[in-house]
Amino acid sequence: MNPFSSGTRLSDMIRAIRASKTAAEERAVVRKECAAIRASINENDQDYRHRDLAKLMFIHMLGYPTHFGQMECLKLIASPGFPEKRIGYLGLMLLLDERQEVLMLVTNSLKQDMNHTNQYIVGLALCALGNICSAEMARDLAPEVERLLQFRDPNIRKKAALCAIRIIRKVPDLSENFINPGAALLKEKHHGVLITGVHLCTEICSVSSEALEYFRKKCTEGLVRTLRDIANSPYSPEYDVAGITDPFLHIRLLKLLRVLGQGDAEASDCMNDILAQVASKTESNKNAGNAILYECVQTIMSIEENGGLRVLAINILGKFLSNRDNNIRYVALNMLMRALTVDSQAVQRHRATILECVKDSDASIQKRALELIYLLVNENNVKPLAKDLIEYLEVSDEDFKGDLTAKICSIVEKFAPEKIWYIDQMLKVLSEAGTYVKEDVWHALIVVITNAPDLHGYAVRALYRALHTSSEQETLVRVAIWCIGEYADLLVNNAGMLEVEDPITVTESDAVDIVEIAIKHHTSDVTTKAMALIALLKISSRFPSCSERVKSIIGQNKGSFVLELQQRSLEFSSVIQKHQNIRSSLVERMPVLDEATFSGRRAGSLPASVPTSGKSSLGIPNGVAKAAAAPLVDLLDLSSDDTPAPTSSSNNFLQDLLGVDLTQPSAQPVSGTMQPSQAGADILLDLLSIGTPAPVQNGSTNGDLLSMQDNNTPLASLDTISSTSPTAPSSMMDLLDGFGPTPPKIEDKGPAYPSIVAFESSSLKIEFNLAKQPETPQTTDIEAKFTNLTPNVYTDFLFQAAVPKFLQLHLDPASSNSLPANGSIKQTMRVTNSQQGKKPIVMRMRVGYKINGKDVLEEGQINNFPRGL
Amino acid sequence: MIHFVLLVSRQGKVRLTKWYSPYAQKERSKVIRELSGVILNRGPKLCNFVEWRGYKVVYKRYASLYFCMCIDQEDNELEVLEIIHHYVEILDRYFGSVCELDLIFNFHKAYYILDELLIAGELQESSKKTVARIISAQDQLVEAAKEEASSISNIIAQATK
């Protein structure tokens, strides 16, 4: 040891850290070491640089910050000796990741080392590149890697192949450079090179369909031969794993064959024999053999149909499934999930075994099996499966109950053959695992119950019974209370008794009792208590004899700290006390809840009033504002050639719109403006139901505003500000007018302009109708009419236009994107000329469309606008 | 592909981490904490796979150490188990019946070996012998450089006597 050294050795530091008894002690040791390392870094101590870095790596592994050592890695990498480089590269890979800027500094060193005469240094550089390279480095160093794929030493070639994989993952475009070198690697004998080469080709195939085609044509046979050789090869100690020669190579080859065979009958045919051989000959008593079989089954399932092979594969899975090793069963379940799409009958055969797996003690297996069972359920087997699953619910782990409950509820709902069965099953789930039942699920149950008048009595009695046995399940309590409130009379007089039922005797006060218990139970939350209050009120009207008692129970909540409960308590008390005469009509039975509305709402669509009001052409599933914002942004993007798209404001715009509207007098032709809050929503919905053009128009004015403010000329911006206030409401009016079949009459308002033929070719004619609004003299409304002059239909029709800087252009969407034969479509746009009077409007345009799937593009310049626009 | 490799002791101490996909430092410690919580608590007879954040973690316990590798959903779990075993066998040959202490004090060696086995989260070499040969060749290079350095420092020491 060097007598001048001040620091401790690496092993001493590790010992000191291990000797620390508390976390604080450890921190102290690390702090001291870090201080010493920093000092040594500052002194630029060369002799101890690599030891410092080794220490830092250990400290890093313990989770302490080590960023100050990053530059040391670079210095070590740049030093000439192998030992320094080796530790430097290791530090680089450990302390940095691809997102750090420092990494850019290392590109040059990497390049130099990849050209080094010492092959081990080349290897170090390749390893580092493969593990942490970023997209930029990939682009810079791809040529070096390509060159090293032909290096004389196979150990470098295999490293280069893996680097190429990383490069392709980062920059898929570079894959074409590696197609030929990759194909060359497939002919190698060295296993390492072969494994990495096969993998490289698989990776290339996944990003480039051309390459896939190439490999399929050129390499399939060779790969089949390689797999045959390796599968038939005699014992070779170097590659032997549990009696199989190189299972890793087997697996890589099977993977690539899967990619090549998928969707190609010829290639699939070529590999049938060898797949059959691997599937039937591979030993299945060790993990290595099973790994190969597993991969082989996947390949058989993915390539083109061959009946015999499929049977073989399914049999292997059946054997896997009955294996005692959990790992094997797990992969079998995994594989069956994928096989389901190929051959669901075969999977159904294993249903019983899979159901057993749901009850396994291993959470991973349980989860897989449950998902698989969920996919296997259909109308025919739902009853026994649901019965089994619900029985299992009683004994399952707490962690698993959530998943299991959700799945059971879902299948019971989806496949229930009759309502009574559904109600029964849900009751069982609620009493077993009510806490895990989601809100919408128990709501759905109530909806179903109200919709089955002949089951009201049955349901309420069953719930009453269940409540006695499992009163701690919150959701069960809620459903039960709701039903007791509604159907208390049926509970007491045993009305509508079904044959399957045992009669029970419930007195009126029993019914009150059970609700009282619920309201006083310590686990009941506000929702439950609130529901219980309503139930009590309803009971008081159904059973006048209990009225007094109900009143006193309700009265107990008058002092509740929860506003909701307090209010209900006070109001209900006064209903019972002072409004005897109207009480019974107040608390009549709930009208039947509409199942369609409920399920629609559950699916996340708009409230019921919307779909009925004409077709909602947007077809938005979720939330009005959000949906409207999305197309708006798109449109603004599309129409703005040099306008910044106001993404953030687009959300507000709808609210603005509402705000504007609500302040307007109700003279507008909108239904329901009488109730202001409602009206807002209605207008919004109506707007949406008109279709896209409506919001767009408004969106474009919005865009106008913003773009104008961008304009530097003070005059122009002043102009817009003064002109906006009148425009906004007027465009609102237009918008609302848009309901009617008649388009807004723009021409009436401004001076008339002759329409112009903007463009004409042998196939297409474009005419512009021009108009101006008197309030905004700078703005010209253009209605473009596109006429198809041929007997062919144009599809995917798109009109694009560009204008010089002094103009602002906004395009609305065209009335259709397909032009019928000899027909025409329209599109409106708006041009604002900030240099009006000085410069005329000019426009460059491009039209793209498809005739019989063939792209056509037409371009032109329009300068025949009338002067002074 | 393998997204990361993790060696954790039964006490939850990290012995080796290798990240092939980018994870920020904070995420890394979170991942390690989360996974060691799940894996260390699993019983001995259960399967060696844990589903985690849309990935799968394949783990295997050797003595007091858990070797974990995180892979994609569609990867072959059984093969990864075999890769773990492959790595352990190479470590075993290199250190001569390896134990946790070897991996603590020679953690860099464990990394060097891993780098000869995996690059970019993919398997590089299926022959244990080849890996051993490459590692020892590189170790010899380091030794040679050390000897040279010490002989130089001896000369300097003698000259300055």
Tab-separated table of N, CA, C and O in Angstrom, chain A residues 523-607:
chain	number	residue	atom	x	y	z
A	523	THR	N	-70.426	1.484	12.251
A	523	THR	CA	-69.687	1.470	10.981
A	523	THR	C	-70.433	2.185	9.856
A	523	THR	O	-69.855	2.451	8.806
A	524	SER	N	-71.687	2.489	10.079
A	524	SER	CA	-72.444	3.121	8.999
A	524	SER	C	-71.897	4.512	8.686
A	524	SER	O	-71.623	5.287	9.595
A	525	ASP	N	-71.764	4.814	7.443
A	525	ASP	CA	-71.262	6.139	7.089
A	525	ASP	C	-72.425	7.073	6.725
A	525	ASP	O	-73.595	6.704	6.856
A	526	VAL	N	-72.091	8.263	6.306
A	526	VAL	CA	-73.112	9.287	6.090
A	526	VAL	C	-74.135	8.846	5.042
A	526	VAL	O	-75.342	9.007	5.232
A	527	THR	N	-73.647	8.265	3.955
A	527	THR	CA	-74.567	7.848	2.894
A	527	THR	C	-75.594	6.857	3.426
A	527	THR	O	-76.794	6.988	3.178
A	528	THR	N	-75.080	5.871	4.159
A	528	THR	CA	-75.989	4.859	4.687
A	528	THR	C	-77.005	5.495	5.624
A	528	THR	O	-78.200	5.209	5.556
A	529	LYS	N	-76.522	6.372	6.491
A	529	LYS	CA	-77.426	7.003	7.451
A	529	LYS	C	-78.470	7.848	6.738
A	529	LYS	O	-79.651	7.844	7.102
A	530	ALA	N	-78.019	8.556	5.714
A	530	ALA	CA	-78.956	9.391	4.973
A	530	ALA	C	-80.010	8.527	4.299
A	530	ALA	O	-81.205	8.853	4.294
A	531	MET	N	-79.552	7.403	3.737
A	531	MET	CA	-80.514	6.498	3.109
A	531	MET	C	-81.484	5.954	4.144
A	531	MET	O	-82.680	5.788	3.882
A	532	ALA	N	-80.972	5.670	5.322
A	532	ALA	CA	-81.820	5.122	6.376
A	532	ALA	C	-82.888	6.131	6.789
A	532	ALA	O	-84.036	5.761	7.065
A	533	LEU	N	-82.520	7.408	6.819
A	533	LEU	CA	-83.503	8.433	7.188
A	533	LEU	C	-84.655	8.450	6.189
A	533	LEU	O	-85.824	8.527	6.568
A	534	ILE	N	-84.325	8.364	4.937
A	534	ILE	CA	-85.384	8.359	3.922
A	534	ILE	C	-86.246	7.120	4.084
A	534	ILE	O	-87.478	7.171	4.031
A	535	ALA	N	-85.584	5.985	4.314
A	535	ALA	CA	-86.338	4.747	4.483
A	535	ALA	C	-87.318	4.887	5.643
A	535	ALA	O	-88.474	4.462	5.557
A	536	LEU	N	-86.850	5.487	6.721
A	536	LEU	CA	-87.719	5.660	7.887
A	536	LEU	C	-88.925	6.531	7.549
A	536	LEU	O	-90.056	6.236	7.943
A	537	LEU	N	-88.658	7.588	6.830
A	537	LEU	CA	-89.757	8.476	6.452
A	537	LEU	C	-90.792	7.700	5.651
A	537	LEU	O	-92.003	7.835	5.865
A	538	LYS	N	-90.284	6.889	4.738
A	538	LYS	CA	-91.214	6.117	3.912
A	538	LYS	C	-91.997	5.130	4.773
A	538	LYS	O	-93.203	4.940	4.577
A	539	ILE	N	-91.290	4.494	5.715
A	539	ILE	CA	-91.974	3.530	6.591
A	539	ILE	C	-93.065	4.231	7.396
A	539	ILE	O	-94.171	3.717	7.566
A	540	SER	N	-92.768	5.431	7.858
A	540	SER	CA	-93.743	6.142	8.687
A	540	SER	C	-95.032	6.381	7.916
A	540	SER	O	-96.120	6.398	8.494
A	541	SER	N	-94.915	6.525	6.607
A	541	SER	CA	-96.123	6.728	5.825
A	541	SER	C	-96.820	5.389	5.551
A	541	SER	O	-98.033	5.309	5.523
A	542	ARG	N	-96.038	4.319	5.372
A	542	ARG	CA	-96.636	3.018	5.087
A	542	ARG	C	-97.299	2.439	6.338
A	542	ARG	O	-98.335	1.808	6.274
A	543	PHE	N	-96.621	2.625	7.474
A	543	PHE	CA	-97.162	2.091	8.732
A	543	PHE	C	-97.423	3.251	9.681
A	543	PHE	O	-96.557	3.594	10.496
A	544	PRO	N	-98.612	3.838	9.627
A	544	PRO	CA	-98.875	4.998	10.478
A	544	PRO	C	-98.715	4.669	11.964
A	544	PRO	O	-98.392	5.540	12.769
A	545	SER	N	-98.877	3.400	12.310
A	545	SER	CA	-98.793	3.057	13.727
A	545	SER	C	-97.383	3.281	14.276
A	545	SER	O	-97.182	3.530	15.456
A	546	CYS	N	-96.366	3.185	13.385
A	546	CYS	CA	-94.990	3.350	13.850
A	546	CYS	C	-94.550	4.801	13.800
A	546	CYS	O	-93.389	5.118	14.079
A	547	SER	N	-95.441	5.657	13.367
A	547	SER	CA	-95.077	7.036	13.079
A	547	SER	C	-94.348	7.707	14.236
A	547	SER	O	-93.320	8.361	14.044
A	548	GLU	N	-94.854	7.531	15.407
A	548	GLU	CA	-94.269	8.198	16.568
A	548	GLU	C	-92.836	7.751	16.799
A	548	GLU	O	-91.934	8.545	17.041
A	549	ARG	N	-92.657	6.421	16.692
A	549	ARG	CA	-91.328	5.884	16.950
A	549	ARG	C	-90.343	6.390	15.882
A	549	ARG	O	-89.223	6.806	16.181
A	550	VAL	N	-90.800	6.370	14.657
A	550	VAL	CA	-89.954	6.831	13.561
A	550	VAL	C	-89.563	8.281	13.808
A	550	VAL	O	-88.398	8.671	13.635
A	551	LYS	N	-90.546	9.041	14.259
A	551	LYS	CA	-90.273	10.460	14.494
A	551	LYS	C	-89.150	10.632	15.521
A	551	LYS	O	-88.241	11.446	15.352
A	552	SER	N	-89.203	9.814	16.532
A	552	SER	CA	-88.180	9.990	17.569
A	552	SER	C	-86.799	9.547	17.049
A	552	SER	O	-85.782	10.152	17.380
A	553	ILE	N	-86.783	8.503	16.205
A	553	ILE	CA	-85.473	8.076	15.665
A	553	ILE	C	-84.912	9.161	14.752
A	553	ILE	O	-83.737	9.528	14.832
A	554	ILE	N	-85.795	9.674	13.892
A	554	ILE	CA	-85.329	10.720	12.978
A	554	ILE	C	-84.861	11.925	13.763
A	554	ILE	O	-83.828	12.524	13.465
A	555	GLY	N	-85.616	12.238	14.833
A	555	GLY	CA	-85.286	13.409	15.636
A	555	GLY	C	-83.910	13.342	16.270
A	555	GLY	O	-83.293	14.386	16.545
A	556	GLN	N	-83.408	12.119	16.467
A	556	GLN	CA	-82.106	12.006	17.130
A	556	GLN	C	-80.976	12.604	16.291
A	556	GLN	O	-79.896	12.875	16.806
A	557	ASN	N	-81.244	12.775	15.009
A	557	ASN	CA	-80.183	13.312	14.155
A	557	ASN	C	-80.261	14.812	13.964
A	557	ASN	O	-79.500	15.380	13.200
A	558	LYS	N	-81.207	15.423	14.668
A	558	LYS	CA	-81.350	16.873	14.511
A	558	LYS	C	-80.073	17.609	14.874
A	558	LYS	O	-79.782	18.674	14.359
A	559	GLY	N	-79.343	17.030	15.817
A	559	GLY	CA	-78.118	17.709	16.256
A	559	GLY	C	-76.871	17.192	15.573
A	559	GLY	O	-75.763	17.470	16.019
A	560	SER	N	-77.053	16.453	14.501
A	560	SER	CA	-75.879	15.862	13.843
A	560	SER	C	-74.949	16.953	13.309
A	560	SER	O	-75.387	18.009	12.861
A	561	PHE	N	-73.668	16.642	13.404
A	561	PHE	CA	-72.691	17.615	12.892
A	561	PHE	C	-72.611	17.576	11.374
A	561	PHE	O	-72.087	18.482	10.756
A	562	VAL	N	-73.135	16.517	10.811
A	562	VAL	CA	-73.108	16.433	9.346
A	562	VAL	C	-74.334	17.159	8.807
A	562	VAL	O	-75.462	16.829	9.150
A	563	LEU	N	-74.090	18.158	8.037
A	563	LEU	CA	-75.158	19.040	7.580
A	563	LEU	C	-76.278	18.252	6.903
A	563	LEU	O	-77.458	18.466	7.153
A	564	GLU	N	-75.865	17.328	6.040
A	564	GLU	CA	-76.813	16.531	5.284
A	564	GLU	C	-77.800	15.818	6.217
A	564	GLU	O	-79.011	15.877	6.030
A	565	LEU	N	-77.256	15.177	7.242
A	565	LEU	CA	-78.106	14.416	8.154
A	565	LEU	C	-78.988	15.343	8.970
A	565	LEU	O	-80.177	15.090	9.179
A	566	GLN	N	-78.380	16.430	9.410
A	566	GLN	CA	-79.135	17.380	10.210
A	566	GLN	C	-80.335	17.899	9.426
A	566	GLN	O	-81.458	17.940	9.908
A	567	GLN	N	-80.074	18.271	8.190
A	567	GLN	CA	-81.129	18.837	7.358
A	567	GLN	C	-82.230	17.819	7.113
A	567	GLN	O	-83.407	18.109	7.281
A	568	ARG	N	-81.808	16.614	6.740
A	568	ARG	CA	-82.819	15.587	6.493
A	568	ARG	C	-83.643	15.364	7.751
A	568	ARG	O	-84.868	15.269	7.703
A	569	SER	N	-82.958	15.274	8.857
A	569	SER	CA	-83.646	14.991	10.113
A	569	SER	C	-84.694	16.061	10.405
A	569	SER	O	-85.841	15.757	10.731
A	570	LEU	N	-84.294	17.320	10.283
A	570	LEU	CA	-85.221	18.415	10.582
A	570	LEU	C	-86.388	18.430	9.611
A	570	LEU	O	-87.549	18.540	10.007
A	571	GLU	N	-86.087	18.300	8.356
A	571	GLU	CA	-87.154	18.388	7.360
A	571	GLU	C	-88.127	17.228	7.479
A	571	GLU	O	-89.337	17.393	7.422
A	572	PHE	N	-87.566	16.033	7.659
A	572	PHE	CA	-88.440	14.864	7.742
A	572	PHE	C	-89.308	14.933	8.996
A	572	PHE	O	-90.479	14.554	8.980
A	573	SER	N	-88.724	15.436	10.078
A	573	SER	CA	-89.523	15.568	11.294
A	573	SER	C	-90.727	16.449	11.048
A	573	SER	O	-91.844	16.143	11.475
A	574	SER	N	-90.471	17.545	10.347
A	574	SER	CA	-91.590	18.452	10.135
A	574	SER	C	-92.594	17.851	9.156
A	574	SER	O	-93.790	18.092	9.260
A	575	VAL	N	-92.116	17.036	8.222
A	575	VAL	CA	-93.067	16.357	7.325
A	575	VAL	C	-93.978	15.451	8.136
A	575	VAL	O	-95.202	15.458	7.974
A	576	ILE	N	-93.379	14.690	9.058
A	576	ILE	CA	-94.177	13.754	9.848
A	576	ILE	C	-95.135	14.512	10.769
A	576	ILE	O	-96.303	14.165	10.924
A	577	GLN	N	-94.614	15.592	11.357
A	577	GLN	CA	-95.382	16.318	12.351
A	577	GLN	C	-96.498	17.170	11.738
A	577	GLN	O	-97.644	17.078	12.131
A	578	LYS	N	-96.128	17.988	10.774
A	578	LYS	CA	-97.046	19.038	10.349
A	578	LYS	C	-97.761	18.741	9.043
A	578	LYS	O	-98.699	19.413	8.681
A	579	HIS	N	-97.248	17.808	8.264
A	579	HIS	CA	-97.833	17.652	6.932
A	579	HIS	C	-98.382	16.254	6.721
A	579	HIS	O	-98.128	15.619	5.703
A	580	GLN	N	-99.109	15.799	7.730
A	580	GLN	CA	-99.703	14.467	7.647
A	580	GLN	C	-100.455	14.258	6.339
A	580	GLN	O	-100.364	13.200	5.724
A	581	ASN	N	-101.166	15.289	5.945
A	581	ASN	CA	-102.066	15.118	4.796
A	581	ASN	C	-101.325	14.879	3.486
A	581	ASN	O	-101.815	14.179	2.611
A	582	ILE	N	-100.141	15.482	3.344
A	582	ILE	CA	-99.446	15.263	2.061
A	582	ILE	C	-98.347	14.208	2.180
A	582	ILE	O	-97.697	13.866	1.198
A	583	ARG	N	-98.132	13.700	3.384
A	583	ARG	CA	-96.993	12.812	3.575
A	583	ARG	C	-97.037	11.598	2.635
A	583	ARG	O	-96.057	11.265	1.984
A	584	SER	N	-98.196	10.988	2.567
A	584	SER	CA	-98.257	9.761	1.793
A	584	SER	C	-97.956	10.012	0.322
A	584	SER	O	-97.312	9.197	-0.343
A	585	SER	N	-98.393	11.160	-0.179
A	585	SER	CA	-98.090	11.424	-1.592
A	585	SER	C	-96.635	11.855	-1.774
A	585	SER	O	-96.043	11.646	-2.828
A	586	LEU	N	-96.070	12.422	-0.724
A	586	LEU	CA	-94.659	12.836	-0.820
A	586	LEU	C	-93.736	11.629	-0.964
A	586	LEU	O	-92.752	11.677	-1.685
A	587	VAL	N	-94.057	10.604	-0.214
A	587	VAL	CA	-93.122	9.481	-0.159
A	587	VAL	C	-93.673	8.251	-0.868
A	587	VAL	O	-93.474	7.135	-0.446
A	588	GLU	N	-94.336	8.490	-1.945
A	588	GLU	CA	-94.809	7.365	-2.742
A	588	GLU	C	-93.637	6.521	-3.216
A	588	GLU	O	-92.484	6.953	-3.181
A	589	ARG	N	-93.991	5.359	-3.709
A	589	ARG	CA	-92.937	4.498	-4.202
A	589	ARG	C	-92.197	5.164	-5.368
A	589	ARG	O	-92.808	5.881	-6.156
A	590	MET	N	-90.911	4.908	-5.453
A	590	MET	CA	-90.109	5.501	-6.534
A	590	MET	C	-90.629	5.011	-7.878
A	590	MET	O	-90.989	3.844	-8.005
A	591	PRO	N	-90.675	5.890	-8.850
A	591	PRO	CA	-91.009	5.396	-10.178
A	591	PRO	C	-89.926	4.414	-10.627
A	591	PRO	O	-88.784	4.507	-10.184
A	592	VAL	N	-90.308	3.503	-11.506
A	592	VAL	CA	-89.344	2.494	-11.958
A	592	VAL	C	-88.170	3.182	-12.645
A	592	VAL	O	-88.350	4.062	-13.479
A	593	LEU	N	-86.987	2.789	-12.249
A	593	LEU	CA	-85.797	3.407	-12.837
A	593	LEU	C	-85.566	2.814	-14.214
A	593	LEU	O	-85.731	1.606	-14.412
A	594	ASP	N	-85.185	3.669	-15.100
A	594	ASP	CA	-85.021	3.214	-16.484
A	594	ASP	C	-83.700	2.469	-16.642
A	594	ASP	O	-82.629	3.028	-16.454
A	595	GLU	N	-83.809	1.205	-16.986
A	595	GLU	CA	-82.597	0.385	-17.093
A	595	GLU	C	-81.670	0.862	-18.200
A	595	GLU	O	-80.459	0.908	-18.035
A	596	ALA	N	-82.272	1.242	-19.310
A	596	ALA	CA	-81.457	1.646	-20.462
A	596	ALA	C	-80.656	2.894	-20.115
A	596	ALA	O	-79.458	2.984	-20.376
A	597	THR	N	-81.339	3.861	-19.468
A	597	THR	CA	-80.651	5.089	-19.101
A	597	THR	C	-79.497	4.780	-18.173
A	597	THR	O	-78.389	5.284	-18.344
A	598	PHE	N	-79.803	3.919	-17.212
A	598	PHE	CA	-78.778	3.641	-16.227
A	598	PHE	C	-77.560	2.981	-16.849
A	598	PHE	O	-76.436	3.397	-16.644
A	599	SER	N	-77.829	1.981	-17.670
A	599	SER	CA	-76.677	1.291	-18.243
A	599	SER	C	-75.932	2.211	-19.193
A	599	SER	O	-74.716	2.156	-19.300
A	600	GLY	N	-76.703	3.082	-19.849
A	600	GLY	CA	-76.052	4.044	-20.734
A	600	GLY	C	-75.156	4.978	-19.939
A	600	GLY	O	-74.014	5.226	-20.300
A	601	ARG	N	-75.687	5.426	-18.799
A	601	ARG	CA	-74.914	6.364	-18.006
A	601	ARG	C	-73.694	5.691	-17.420
A	601	ARG	O	-72.640	6.267	-17.287
A	602	ARG	N	-73.872	4.427	-17.084
A	602	ARG	CA	-72.747	3.694	-16.531
A	602	ARG	C	-71.636	3.565	-17.555
A	602	ARG	O	-70.467	3.618	-17.244
A	603	ALA	N	-72.076	3.396	-18.787
A	603	ALA	CA	-71.073	3.275	-19.847
A	603	ALA	C	-70.380	4.606	-20.074
A	603	ALA	O	-69.440	4.700	-20.832
A	604	GLY	N	-70.874	5.641	-19.417
A	604	GLY	CA	-70.171	6.910	-19.452
A	604	GLY	C	-70.703	7.872	-20.475
A	604	GLY	O	-70.070	8.874	-20.775
A	605	SER	N	-71.873	7.619	-21.050
A	605	SER	CA	-72.360	8.546	-22.059
A	605	SER	C	-73.109	9.697	-21.397
A	605	SER	O	-73.244	9.765	-20.181
A	606	LEU	N	-73.637	10.592	-22.210
A	606	LEU	CA	-74.281	11.784	-21.700
A	606	LEU	C	-75.624	11.445	-21.069
A	606	LEU	O	-76.175	10.377	-21.306
A	607	PRO	N	-76.173	12.367	-20.276
A	607	PRO	CA	-77.486	12.129	-19.696
A	607	PRO	C	-78.550	11.861	-20.754
A	607	PRO	O	-78.403	12.217	-21.925
